[in-house]
Coordinates of C-alpha atoms in Angstrom, one line a residue:
G282 CA 0.1 0.6 -0.4
R283 CA 1.1 3.1 -1.3
A284 CA -0.2 6.6 0.7
E285 CA -3.6 7.7 0.4
T286 CA -3.5 11.4 0.3
P287 CA -0.8 13.7 -1.8
G288 CA 2.2 14.3 -0.2
Q289 CA 2.1 11.6 1.9
P290 CA 5.4 9.8 2.3
A291 CA 5.7 6.3 0.5
W292 CA 6.1 4.7 3.6
A293 CA 3.7 5.8 5.9
A294 CA 0.6 3.4 4.4
G295 CA 2.1 0.9 3.0
A296 CA 5.3 -2.4 1.9
S297 CA 9.0 -0.6 2.1
P298 CA 9.6 2.5 3.6
S299 CA 10.2 5.6 0.8
R300 CA 13.3 7.7 0.0
W301 CA 14.0 11.1 1.6
F302 CA 16.3 13.5 1.8
L303 CA 17.3 15.5 4.2
A304 CA 21.2 17.4 3.9
T305 CA 25.0 18.1 5.1
S306 CA 26.8 21.2 6.6
H307 CA 25.8 24.5 8.2
R308 CA 27.7 27.7 6.1
G309 CA 26.7 31.4 7.2
C310 CA 25.2 32.7 10.9
L311 CA 23.8 35.1 12.7
W312 CA 24.4 36.3 15.6
K313 CA 23.1 38.1 18.9
P314 CA 25.0 40.4 21.3
L315 CA 27.2 39.3 24.0
S316 CA 25.2 40.5 25.7
E317 CA 21.3 39.7 25.1
A318 CA 23.3 35.9 24.5
R319 CA 24.3 36.5 28.1
S320 CA 21.1 37.6 29.8
L321 CA 19.2 34.7 28.3
Q322 CA 20.9 32.0 29.5
S323 CA 20.3 30.2 32.3
P324 CA 23.9 27.4 32.6
S325 CA 22.6 24.8 33.9
F326 CA 25.6 22.8 34.4
A327 CA 29.6 23.9 36.7
V328 CA 31.7 24.5 34.1
V329 CA 32.4 23.5 30.2
V330 CA 35.0 22.3 29.0
A331 CA 36.6 22.5 24.7
I332 CA 38.6 20.3 23.3
D333 CA 39.7 21.3 19.5
F334 CA 41.0 18.3 17.8
G335 CA 43.2 20.0 15.7
T336 CA 44.6 17.6 12.8
T337 CA 48.8 18.4 14.3
S338 CA 48.2 19.7 18.1
S339 CA 45.3 19.5 20.7
G340 CA 44.3 20.6 23.6
Y341 CA 41.3 21.2 26.4
A342 CA 39.7 25.6 28.0
F343 CA 37.6 25.5 30.6
S344 CA 35.2 28.2 32.3
F345 CA 33.6 28.2 35.0
C346 CA 30.1 28.6 34.8
S347 CA 30.2 31.4 37.9
D348 CA 32.1 33.2 36.8
P349 CA 31.7 33.2 32.6
E350 CA 35.1 35.1 32.3
A351 CA 38.0 33.4 33.1
I352 CA 38.7 31.1 30.3
H353 CA 41.5 28.3 31.9
M354 CA 43.9 26.6 29.1
M355 CA 45.3 24.0 30.6
R356 CA 48.0 22.7 31.7
K357 CA 51.6 22.8 30.1
W358 CA 51.7 20.0 28.3
E359 CA 55.1 17.7 29.5
G360 CA 57.4 17.4 27.1
G361 CA 57.5 20.3 24.7
D362 CA 59.6 21.5 21.6
P363 CA 61.8 24.0 22.3
G364 CA 60.2 27.6 21.4
V365 CA 57.1 26.2 21.7
A366 CA 54.5 27.8 23.3
N367 CA 52.9 24.4 23.9
Q368 CA 49.9 25.7 25.4
K369 CA 48.7 22.5 23.2
T370 CA 50.0 18.6 22.5
P371 CA 50.5 17.3 19.7
T372 CA 47.0 14.7 17.7
S373 CA 50.1 12.6 18.5
L374 CA 48.3 8.7 19.7
L375 CA 49.9 5.2 21.0
L376 CA 48.3 1.4 21.4
T377 CA 50.3 -1.1 22.4
P378 CA 50.8 -3.9 20.1
E379 CA 48.2 -5.0 21.6
G380 CA 45.5 -2.2 20.8
S381 CA 45.2 -0.5 23.9
F382 CA 46.1 2.9 24.7
H383 CA 49.5 3.7 26.0
S384 CA 49.8 7.5 26.0
F385 CA 48.7 10.9 23.7
G386 CA 50.6 13.8 22.4
Y387 CA 54.8 14.6 23.2
T388 CA 54.3 11.8 25.7
A389 CA 53.5 9.4 23.0
R390 CA 55.4 11.0 20.3
D391 CA 58.4 11.2 22.7
Y392 CA 57.9 6.9 23.9
Y393 CA 57.5 5.5 19.9
H394 CA 60.2 7.7 19.2
D395 CA 62.3 5.9 22.3
L396 CA 62.2 3.0 21.3
D397 CA 64.0 0.4 19.3
P398 CA 63.2 0.4 15.7
E399 CA 62.8 -3.7 15.3
E400 CA 59.8 -3.2 18.6
A401 CA 58.5 0.1 17.0
R402 CA 57.2 -2.2 13.9
D403 CA 54.4 -3.3 16.9
W404 CA 53.2 -0.4 18.8
L405 CA 49.9 1.8 16.8
Y406 CA 51.2 5.2 16.4
F407 CA 48.5 6.9 14.4
E408 CA 49.1 11.2 14.0
K409 CA 47.1 13.8 12.2
F410 CA 44.9 11.2 11.8
K411 CA 42.1 13.3 11.8
M412 CA 40.8 14.9 8.2
K413 CA 40.7 11.2 7.6
I414 CA 36.9 11.0 8.7
H415 CA 36.8 14.6 6.1
S416 CA 38.0 12.9 2.9
T417 CA 36.6 9.1 3.6
S418 CA 33.1 9.8 1.3
D419 CA 32.0 6.2 3.0
L420 CA 32.3 7.3 6.6
T421 CA 30.7 4.3 9.1
M422 CA 30.9 3.2 12.3
K423 CA 33.5 0.1 10.6
T424 CA 35.4 2.7 9.0
E425 CA 38.9 2.0 9.6
L426 CA 42.4 4.4 10.2
E427 CA 45.4 2.7 9.0
A428 CA 48.9 3.6 11.7
V429 CA 52.4 4.9 10.9
N430 CA 53.1 1.1 10.5
G431 CA 50.2 0.4 7.9
K432 CA 48.2 -2.6 10.7
K433 CA 44.3 -1.0 10.8
M434 CA 42.2 -0.1 13.7
P435 CA 38.8 1.0 13.9
A436 CA 38.4 5.0 13.0
L437 CA 36.0 4.9 16.0
E438 CA 37.5 3.5 18.7
V439 CA 40.8 6.1 17.7
F440 CA 38.6 8.1 18.1
A441 CA 37.2 7.4 21.8
H442 CA 41.4 7.0 23.0
A443 CA 42.3 10.9 21.8
L444 CA 38.9 12.0 23.5
R445 CA 39.0 10.3 26.9
F446 CA 42.3 10.7 27.4
F447 CA 41.9 14.6 27.0
K448 CA 38.2 13.8 29.8
Q449 CA 40.7 12.3 32.4
H450 CA 43.8 15.2 31.6
A451 CA 40.6 17.4 32.3
V452 CA 39.0 16.3 35.1
Q453 CA 41.6 15.3 37.3
E454 CA 42.6 18.9 36.8
L455 CA 39.0 20.4 37.8
K456 CA 39.1 18.3 40.9
E457 CA 41.8 19.4 42.1
Q458 CA 40.7 22.9 40.8
C459 CA 37.3 22.1 42.4
P460 CA 37.0 19.3 44.5
A461 CA 33.3 19.5 45.1
L462 CA 31.9 19.7 41.7
P463 CA 29.4 16.8 41.2
E464 CA 31.6 13.4 39.5
R465 CA 28.0 13.2 36.9
D466 CA 26.3 15.4 34.5
A467 CA 28.2 18.4 35.5
V468 CA 30.1 19.3 32.5
R469 CA 29.0 20.6 28.9
W470 CA 31.7 19.1 26.6
V471 CA 32.3 21.1 23.6
I472 CA 34.0 20.0 20.5
T473 CA 35.1 20.9 17.8
V474 CA 35.6 20.4 14.0
P475 CA 36.0 21.6 10.9
A476 CA 32.4 23.9 9.6
I477 CA 33.7 21.0 5.7
W478 CA 32.6 18.6 7.3
K479 CA 29.4 16.9 6.7
Q480 CA 26.2 15.1 8.6
P481 CA 28.5 11.9 9.2
A482 CA 31.7 12.8 10.4
K483 CA 29.6 15.4 12.4
Q484 CA 28.5 12.3 13.9
F485 CA 30.8 10.0 14.1
M486 CA 32.6 12.6 16.8
R487 CA 29.2 12.6 18.5
E488 CA 29.5 8.4 18.5
A489 CA 33.4 8.6 19.7
A490 CA 32.4 11.0 22.1
Y491 CA 30.0 8.5 24.4
K492 CA 32.3 5.4 23.6
A493 CA 35.1 7.7 25.0
G494 CA 32.3 8.1 28.3
L495 CA 32.7 11.9 27.9
V496 CA 28.6 11.4 28.0
S497 CA 25.7 9.2 27.7
P498 CA 23.5 8.9 24.9
E499 CA 21.0 9.3 26.9
S500 CA 22.5 12.8 27.3
P501 CA 23.1 14.4 24.3
E502 CA 22.6 18.4 25.0
Q503 CA 25.3 17.6 27.7
L504 CA 28.2 17.3 24.6
L505 CA 27.8 20.5 21.7
I506 CA 30.2 20.5 17.9
A507 CA 30.7 23.2 17.8
L508 CA 32.0 25.1 14.7
E509 CA 35.5 26.1 13.6
P510 CA 35.0 28.9 12.2
E511 CA 32.0 29.5 13.9
A512 CA 34.4 29.5 17.4
A513 CA 36.7 32.1 16.1
S514 CA 34.8 34.7 15.3
I515 CA 32.5 34.3 18.8
Y516 CA 36.3 34.1 20.7
C517 CA 36.7 38.0 18.0
R518 CA 33.9 39.5 19.1
K519 CA 34.5 39.5 22.6
L520 CA 38.7 40.6 21.6
R521 CA 39.3 43.9 22.5
L522 CA 41.6 46.3 20.5
H523 CA 44.9 46.0 21.9
Q524 CA 44.7 42.0 21.2
L525 CA 44.6 43.0 17.8
V526 CA 48.0 42.8 15.3
E527 CA 47.5 44.7 12.2
L528 CA 49.7 42.9 9.2
S529 CA 50.8 46.4 7.9
R530 CA 52.2 48.7 10.4
R531 CA 54.2 45.5 11.5
A532 CA 57.3 47.4 11.3
P533 CA 60.0 45.8 8.8
P534 CA 63.5 44.7 8.7
N535 CA 64.9 48.8 7.8
G536 CA 62.4 49.9 10.8
L537 CA 60.7 52.1 7.6
G538 CA 56.8 51.1 6.2
P539 CA 53.2 52.5 6.3
R540 CA 51.7 53.4 9.9
H541 CA 47.8 52.7 9.8
D542 CA 45.3 54.1 12.9
I543 CA 43.6 50.6 13.7
D544 CA 41.9 52.0 16.4
S545 CA 40.1 55.3 14.6
S546 CA 39.0 52.8 11.6
F547 CA 37.1 50.5 14.7
R548 CA 35.5 53.9 16.6
Q549 CA 33.6 53.5 13.4
A550 CA 32.5 50.1 13.2
Q551 CA 28.1 49.5 14.3
P552 CA 27.7 46.4 16.1
R553 CA 25.9 43.6 14.2
A554 CA 22.4 43.8 15.9
G555 CA 23.1 47.1 17.2
G556 CA 24.2 50.0 19.7
S557 CA 26.1 52.7 19.3
P558 CA 29.5 52.9 17.6
L559 CA 32.8 50.9 19.0
R560 CA 35.1 52.7 21.8
P561 CA 38.5 51.3 23.2
P562 CA 38.2 48.9 25.6
T563 CA 34.4 47.4 24.2
P564 CA 34.6 44.0 22.5
L565 CA 34.9 44.5 19.2
P566 CA 32.2 43.7 16.7
P567 CA 33.9 42.8 13.9
P568 CA 31.8 43.6 10.6
C569 CA 33.3 41.3 9.0
L570 CA 35.3 37.7 10.3
G571 CA 37.5 36.2 8.5
R572 CA 40.1 33.0 9.0
A573 CA 42.4 31.2 7.2
V574 CA 43.2 28.2 9.0
P575 CA 45.5 25.0 9.8
W576 CA 44.4 21.6 9.2
G577 CA 41.3 22.8 6.1
R578 CA 39.1 24.1 9.2
G579 CA 37.6 25.8 7.1
L580 CA 36.7 30.2 5.6
C581 CA 33.9 32.3 8.1
L582 CA 33.2 35.7 6.3
T583 CA 30.3 37.9 8.1
H584 CA 29.0 41.1 6.7
G585 CA 25.1 40.9 7.2
P586 CA 23.3 38.7 8.6
P587 CA 23.8 36.3 8.8
P588 CA 27.5 35.9 7.0
T589 CA 29.1 32.1 5.4
H590 CA 31.2 29.1 5.7
T591 CA 33.0 27.9 3.2
G592 CA 36.5 26.6 2.7
G593 CA 38.4 23.2 2.4
P594 CA 41.6 21.1 3.4
Y595 CA 44.6 23.6 2.9
G596 CA 45.9 24.1 5.4
A597 CA 49.1 23.1 7.0
V598 CA 49.8 19.5 6.8
G599 CA 49.3 21.0 2.8
V600 CA 53.2 21.3 3.8
D601 CA 53.5 18.6 4.7
L602 CA 52.9 16.4 2.0
A603 CA 54.7 18.4 -0.4
F604 CA 58.4 18.0 1.9
E605 CA 57.1 14.1 1.6
R606 CA 56.6 15.0 -2.4
L607 CA 60.2 16.3 -2.0
L608 CA 61.3 12.4 0.1
C609 CA 60.0 11.1 -2.7
H610 CA 60.9 13.0 -6.0
I611 CA 64.5 12.6 -4.0
F612 CA 64.9 8.6 -3.0
G613 CA 62.2 7.2 -4.7
E614 CA 58.2 7.2 -3.6
D615 CA 58.9 2.5 -3.2
F616 CA 61.7 3.7 -0.6
I617 CA 60.3 6.1 1.1
A618 CA 57.4 4.3 1.3
T619 CA 59.5 0.9 2.2
F620 CA 61.0 3.5 5.0
K621 CA 58.1 3.8 6.3
A622 CA 57.0 0.8 6.7
K623 CA 59.8 -0.6 8.0
R624 CA 62.2 1.9 9.4
P625 CA 58.4 4.0 11.0
A626 CA 59.3 5.8 14.5
A627 CA 61.6 6.9 12.5
W628 CA 60.1 8.2 9.6
V629 CA 57.6 10.0 12.6
D630 CA 61.5 11.5 13.2
L631 CA 61.4 13.2 9.9
T632 CA 58.7 13.8 9.6
I633 CA 59.1 16.0 13.2
A634 CA 62.5 17.8 12.0
F635 CA 60.8 19.2 9.5
E636 CA 57.5 20.9 10.8
A637 CA 60.6 22.3 13.4
R638 CA 62.6 23.8 10.4
K639 CA 59.2 24.6 9.3
R640 CA 58.0 26.8 11.5
A641 CA 60.7 28.6 11.5
A642 CA 60.7 29.5 7.8
A643 CA 59.3 33.2 7.1
P644 CA 59.5 35.4 3.7
S645 CA 62.9 37.9 4.9
R646 CA 64.5 34.2 5.9
A647 CA 67.6 34.7 3.7
S648 CA 69.9 31.7 5.5
P649 CA 69.7 28.4 4.2
L650 CA 67.2 25.6 6.9
N651 CA 68.4 22.4 7.9
V652 CA 66.8 19.6 8.1
S653 CA 68.0 16.9 10.5
L654 CA 68.1 13.3 8.4
P655 CA 67.6 10.4 11.2
F656 CA 70.8 7.9 10.5
S657 CA 68.6 5.0 10.0
F658 CA 67.1 6.7 7.2
I659 CA 71.1 8.2 5.5
D660 CA 71.3 3.7 6.9
F661 CA 68.7 2.4 5.3
Y662 CA 68.7 4.6 1.9
R663 CA 72.5 2.8 1.0
K664 CA 71.2 -0.4 2.3
H665 CA 68.2 -0.7 -0.2
R666 CA 69.6 1.4 -3.3
G667 CA 73.3 0.6 -3.1
Q668 CA 74.3 3.6 -2.4
N669 CA 74.8 7.2 -0.2
V670 CA 71.7 10.3 0.1
E671 CA 74.0 12.4 -1.3
T672 CA 74.5 10.7 -4.3
A673 CA 71.0 10.3 -4.7
L674 CA 70.5 14.2 -4.4
K675 CA 73.4 15.1 -7.0
K676 CA 71.2 13.0 -9.2
S677 CA 67.6 14.2 -8.7
N678 CA 68.6 17.6 -9.9
V679 CA 66.6 19.3 -7.5
N680 CA 67.0 23.4 -7.6
F681 CA 68.2 24.8 -3.9
V682 CA 68.4 21.6 -1.6
K683 CA 71.9 20.3 -0.9
W684 CA 73.7 17.8 1.4
S685 CA 74.7 18.8 4.7
S686 CA 77.9 16.6 6.2
Q687 CA 76.3 16.5 8.7
G688 CA 73.3 15.1 8.2
M689 CA 71.4 17.4 7.0
L690 CA 68.9 18.3 4.4
R691 CA 70.0 22.0 3.5
M692 CA 66.7 23.5 2.1
S693 CA 67.6 27.4 1.3
P694 CA 64.1 29.4 1.5
E695 CA 64.1 29.2 -2.3
A696 CA 63.1 25.6 -1.7
M697 CA 61.0 25.9 1.8
S698 CA 58.8 28.9 -0.4
E699 CA 58.3 26.0 -3.4
L700 CA 56.5 23.3 -0.6
F701 CA 54.2 26.6 1.2
Q702 CA 53.3 27.9 -2.6
P703 CA 50.5 25.1 -3.1
T704 CA 48.3 25.3 -0.1
I705 CA 48.8 29.1 -0.4
T706 CA 48.4 28.9 -3.5
Q707 CA 44.3 27.5 -2.3
I708 CA 43.8 29.9 0.3
I709 CA 45.0 32.6 -1.7
N710 CA 42.5 32.0 -4.6
H711 CA 39.6 31.0 -2.3
I712 CA 38.8 34.4 -0.7
D713 CA 40.3 36.3 -3.3
A714 CA 36.8 33.9 -5.3
L715 CA 34.8 35.1 -2.2
L716 CA 35.7 38.5 -2.1
K717 CA 33.9 38.9 -5.4
K718 CA 30.4 37.5 -4.5
P719 CA 27.7 39.8 -4.5
E720 CA 27.1 39.6 -1.0
V721 CA 30.9 40.1 0.8
Q722 CA 31.1 43.6 -1.0
G723 CA 32.8 46.7 1.1
I724 CA 34.8 43.6 4.7
K725 CA 37.1 46.2 6.1
F726 CA 39.1 43.4 7.8
L727 CA 40.2 39.5 7.4
F728 CA 41.5 38.0 11.0
L729 CA 44.1 35.0 10.7
V730 CA 42.8 32.3 12.5
G731 CA 44.2 29.2 13.9
G732 CA 47.2 27.2 13.9
F733 CA 48.8 28.1 10.2
A734 CA 47.8 31.5 11.0
E735 CA 51.1 31.8 13.3
S736 CA 52.8 31.2 10.6
P737 CA 54.3 33.9 8.6
M738 CA 54.4 32.1 5.6
L739 CA 51.0 32.6 5.3
Q740 CA 50.5 36.1 6.9
H741 CA 53.2 37.4 5.0
A742 CA 51.4 35.8 1.1
V743 CA 47.7 37.3 3.1
Q744 CA 48.8 40.6 3.4
A745 CA 50.0 41.1 0.0
A746 CA 46.5 40.3 -1.6
F747 CA 44.6 41.2 0.0
G748 CA 46.1 43.9 2.0
A749 CA 45.6 47.0 0.2
A750 CA 41.1 45.9 -0.1
C751 CA 41.5 45.5 3.1
R752 CA 43.3 45.4 6.7
V753 CA 43.6 41.8 7.8
I754 CA 44.3 40.9 11.6
V755 CA 45.9 39.0 13.2
P756 CA 44.6 38.4 17.2
Q757 CA 46.8 37.9 20.0
D758 CA 46.6 34.0 20.7
V759 CA 45.9 32.9 17.4
G760 CA 45.7 29.5 17.2
L761 CA 43.8 29.5 20.9
T762 CA 41.0 31.3 19.1
I763 CA 38.6 28.5 18.4
L764 CA 39.3 26.5 21.4
K765 CA 38.6 29.2 23.4
G766 CA 35.5 30.5 21.3
A767 CA 34.4 27.2 21.9
V768 CA 34.2 27.6 25.2
L769 CA 32.5 30.6 24.4
F770 CA 29.9 28.9 22.8
G771 CA 29.7 26.4 25.3
L772 CA 28.6 28.5 27.5
D773 CA 25.1 30.0 25.4
P774 CA 25.3 27.7 22.2
T775 CA 22.7 30.4 21.4
I776 CA 25.0 33.0 20.4
V777 CA 24.7 32.0 17.3
R778 CA 20.9 32.4 16.1
V779 CA 20.5 31.5 12.2
R780 CA 22.6 29.6 9.6
R781 CA 22.2 29.1 5.8
S782 CA 21.9 25.3 5.0
P783 CA 24.2 24.9 2.3
L784 CA 21.8 21.4 0.8
T785 CA 18.4 21.4 -0.1
Y786 CA 16.4 19.0 2.1
G787 CA 12.4 17.0 1.9
V788 CA 11.5 13.6 1.3
G789 CA 9.6 11.5 -1.7
V790 CA 5.9 11.8 -1.7
L791 CA 3.2 10.4 -3.2
N792 CA 1.6 13.4 -5.3
K793 CA -1.7 12.2 -7.4
F794 CA -0.5 11.3 -11.2
V795 CA -0.8 14.5 -13.0
E796 CA -1.2 13.5 -16.9
G797 CA 1.4 16.2 -19.2
K798 CA 3.8 16.5 -16.5
H799 CA 4.8 13.6 -14.6
P800 CA 6.3 11.9 -16.8
R801 CA 4.5 8.1 -17.5
E802 CA 7.6 5.8 -15.6
K803 CA 6.7 8.2 -12.4
L804 CA 2.7 6.2 -12.1
L805 CA 1.1 4.0 -9.8
V806 CA -2.5 3.6 -10.0
K807 CA -3.2 2.3 -6.6
E808 CA -7.1 1.0 -5.8
G809 CA -8.2 2.8 -8.2
K810 CA -6.4 5.8 -7.6
T811 CA -3.0 7.4 -9.8
W812 CA -0.3 8.8 -8.3
C813 CA 3.1 10.1 -9.3
T814 CA 6.0 8.2 -6.7
D815 CA 9.3 10.1 -6.5
I816 CA 8.3 13.1 -5.5
F817 CA 10.5 15.3 -3.6
E818 CA 9.3 17.7 -0.8
K819 CA 11.7 20.3 0.1
F820 CA 12.1 20.7 3.6
V821 CA 14.8 23.5 3.2
S822 CA 16.7 25.3 0.1
V823 CA 19.8 25.6 0.2
D824 CA 20.9 28.8 1.8
Q825 CA 18.4 29.3 3.1
S826 CA 18.9 31.0 6.7
V827 CA 16.8 29.1 9.4
A828 CA 16.5 30.4 12.2
L829 CA 17.9 28.8 15.4
G830 CA 15.0 26.8 17.3
E831 CA 12.8 27.1 13.6
V832 CA 11.8 23.3 12.9
V833 CA 10.8 21.6 9.7
Q834 CA 7.1 19.5 10.9
R835 CA 5.2 16.8 9.1
S836 CA 3.0 14.2 10.3
Y837 CA 3.0 10.8 9.6
C838 CA 0.6 7.8 9.8
P839 CA 2.0 3.9 10.7
A840 CA 1.0 2.4 8.3
R841 CA -0.4 -1.0 10.2
P842 CA -1.3 -0.8 13.7
G843 CA 1.2 -2.9 16.2
Q844 CA 3.7 -2.0 13.9
R845 CA 6.7 -0.5 16.2
K846 CA 10.0 1.0 14.5
T847 CA 9.9 3.1 11.4
I848 CA 12.2 3.9 9.5
I849 CA 12.4 6.8 7.0
N850 CA 15.0 7.1 3.9
I851 CA 16.8 10.7 3.8
Y852 CA 18.0 12.3 0.7
C853 CA 21.2 15.7 -0.1
S854 CA 21.4 17.8 -3.1
A855 CA 23.6 20.2 -4.0
A856 CA 20.5 21.5 -6.2
D857 CA 17.6 24.2 -5.0
D858 CA 14.9 22.5 -7.9
V859 CA 15.2 18.6 -7.4
V860 CA 11.4 17.7 -8.7
Y861 CA 12.4 13.9 -7.7
I862 CA 14.2 12.3 -5.6
T863 CA 15.9 9.6 -8.2
D864 CA 17.0 14.0 -9.7
P865 CA 20.7 13.4 -10.9
G866 CA 22.8 14.7 -7.8
V867 CA 20.1 13.7 -5.3
R868 CA 21.9 10.9 -3.2
K869 CA 20.8 9.1 -0.1
C870 CA 22.2 10.2 3.1
G871 CA 20.8 8.6 5.9
T872 CA 17.6 7.8 7.6
V873 CA 15.0 8.9 11.2
S874 CA 14.0 5.4 12.6
L875 CA 10.8 6.7 14.8
E876 CA 10.2 4.0 17.7
L877 CA 6.4 3.6 18.3
P878 CA 4.9 2.5 21.7
Q879 CA 2.0 0.2 21.8
L880 CA -1.2 1.7 22.5
G881 CA -3.2 0.3 24.9
D882 CA -6.7 -1.5 23.8
A883 CA -9.0 2.0 25.7
A884 CA -6.0 4.2 23.8
A885 CA -6.5 2.6 20.0
A886 CA -10.2 2.3 19.9
A887 CA -11.0 6.0 21.9
P888 CA -12.7 8.4 19.0
G889 CA -10.0 10.3 17.2
S890 CA -7.5 7.9 17.7
P891 CA -8.8 4.9 15.5
R892 CA -5.5 2.5 14.1
A893 CA -5.7 2.7 11.5
R894 CA -4.4 6.8 11.4
R895 CA -2.8 7.0 14.1
E896 CA -0.5 10.3 13.7
I897 CA 2.7 10.9 14.6
R898 CA 4.4 14.1 14.3
A899 CA 8.3 15.0 13.9
A900 CA 10.2 17.9 13.7
M901 CA 12.9 18.5 12.7
Q902 CA 15.9 21.2 13.9
F903 CA 17.7 22.5 10.2
G904 CA 19.7 25.7 12.5
D905 CA 21.5 23.7 15.2
T906 CA 25.4 22.3 14.2
E907 CA 23.7 19.5 14.1
I908 CA 20.8 18.3 12.4
K909 CA 17.8 17.8 15.3
V910 CA 15.1 15.6 15.1
T911 CA 12.1 15.1 18.1
A912 CA 9.1 13.3 17.3
V913 CA 4.9 13.5 19.4
D914 CA 2.5 10.3 19.5
M915 CA -0.3 13.1 18.9
S916 CA -2.6 10.6 20.0
T917 CA -1.7 10.2 23.7
S918 CA 0.6 13.4 23.8
K919 CA 3.7 10.8 25.1
T920 CA 7.3 12.3 23.6
V921 CA 8.4 9.0 20.9
R922 CA 11.7 8.3 20.7
A923 CA 13.9 10.2 17.2
T924 CA 17.1 9.5 15.7
I925 CA 18.3 10.5 13.2
D926 CA 21.2 8.4 11.5
F927 CA 24.0 9.4 8.8
L928 CA 26.6 6.6 9.6
S929 CA 24.3 3.5 9.0
N930 CA 23.7 4.3 4.8

């Protein structure tokens, strides 16, 4: 049987589930004043802990709801690199040969470094694994990640190990600061994800948090997923003028250069949501927020409500990959693959050595940068190839890279610049394309935030490309803006009031067949009535502004009187002019499950609630960082358990 009334989903009255249509992440947001946000907020948690799970480095920060203005960074991490502020730790996880947790961060990296080369081959070391979740097109609960030694583990377990580490570390610190803090339900957790992540990746992080024990699946509201550019923007709004650095104001080496009064520009800036002109030391709600961020997290430009989230995998990891390609060119792709498999710990040492020199790269640098090659690399190459690395370097004809007798690759400033160029060019081109759009004309300020924004190479490139059109600003603690903003978001999740949908959402339905309008292959004849199948009923359109808390409601009737569960297939598309769920570009992306409690005989026979017409009213929210669904049984006015799943597709 199919639906009896036009507009009703085909599954509601018949044999098999029909096809639905929903979409994924959000771009764009509309702010409310910080003062208004705080006045409306009545926190039910004692403390907010935010975890910035980065590709290269991660960390956490927290704030007690009784003192929301104070954001506490995590304690200094053990280990660390000389000359680097260790307010974050490497996103490096070490598991024993049996697959159990050993360590995370600097401790994991250093322990793995000290292992015997043969022993290290049995240990599972994971690094820079975060964006694998984004790049996996068919992400499921069973997706696997590959360790440095080539062995695989379920990705969910890898992420859960990392999140569990942060939970234990944070809870221990909280207990030391506040011994009376309750064991359960006292903490609201916030996990940051890139804005370009789609719903499956966001759900994956939530499932990993459940597995790690951060919160219980029965208390989903205790965990928030924060979009990284939104978090950074929230924090930038809070900054005062003395906490901002304009790149054009930095004195060049000769001591000469233009000087601009950033104060006067911000005095003219108007608050985003009303109010009087800003004057220091008033917190700054900029008329434009921009971010060029590490690890492909995305870019946020705001200019008129609501702003736009956009971006791609344009992070500093791209520089690491360029260095690996350089090594493959010099020593051979097959050798590098063999070395990584046979000497995984030494490969990690090599990447650490490059990371340190990468941070030292600057446009004004005139001297070479030396990257140390591990002795095991030099020895392994000689045994594997029958020649030394110096010979390989000469034969490769690579310009600007020389060999040092101290066992180092001497990279000229030009060579290092070439490694940065592909990633920086992608970022510049992306920002340039955005600034040419009509809706972002008049941008005055561009903010660089995140770990990669610390790079003088990126700062110089962005200033050179856009400094004439707008003011390029770098906040203090630029690498911590996302983390601190995530804490503020956890204190008041309603601070972002409107977001834009990046895709169109809807459901497959039956409508009355219209000759000449509907194709004959969509014709269904049921009980003497003619229906058109697979019609797309739109919930929300691509780029449509959706307010926080705004819901789309639909009522459905179970197909059978004793039906206990209803499964609805979800579809998505980047197009706005979808007519049928079978149109090109429309794809299934998830399911909605409604668990139907059984009615007693009296309730089933009561007037107005006949078995055959039992009504379940489902409400979907598209204005949050995650798509949410709730449902009510209209015959009893009781809540029906409703879940939405993007990982079992």
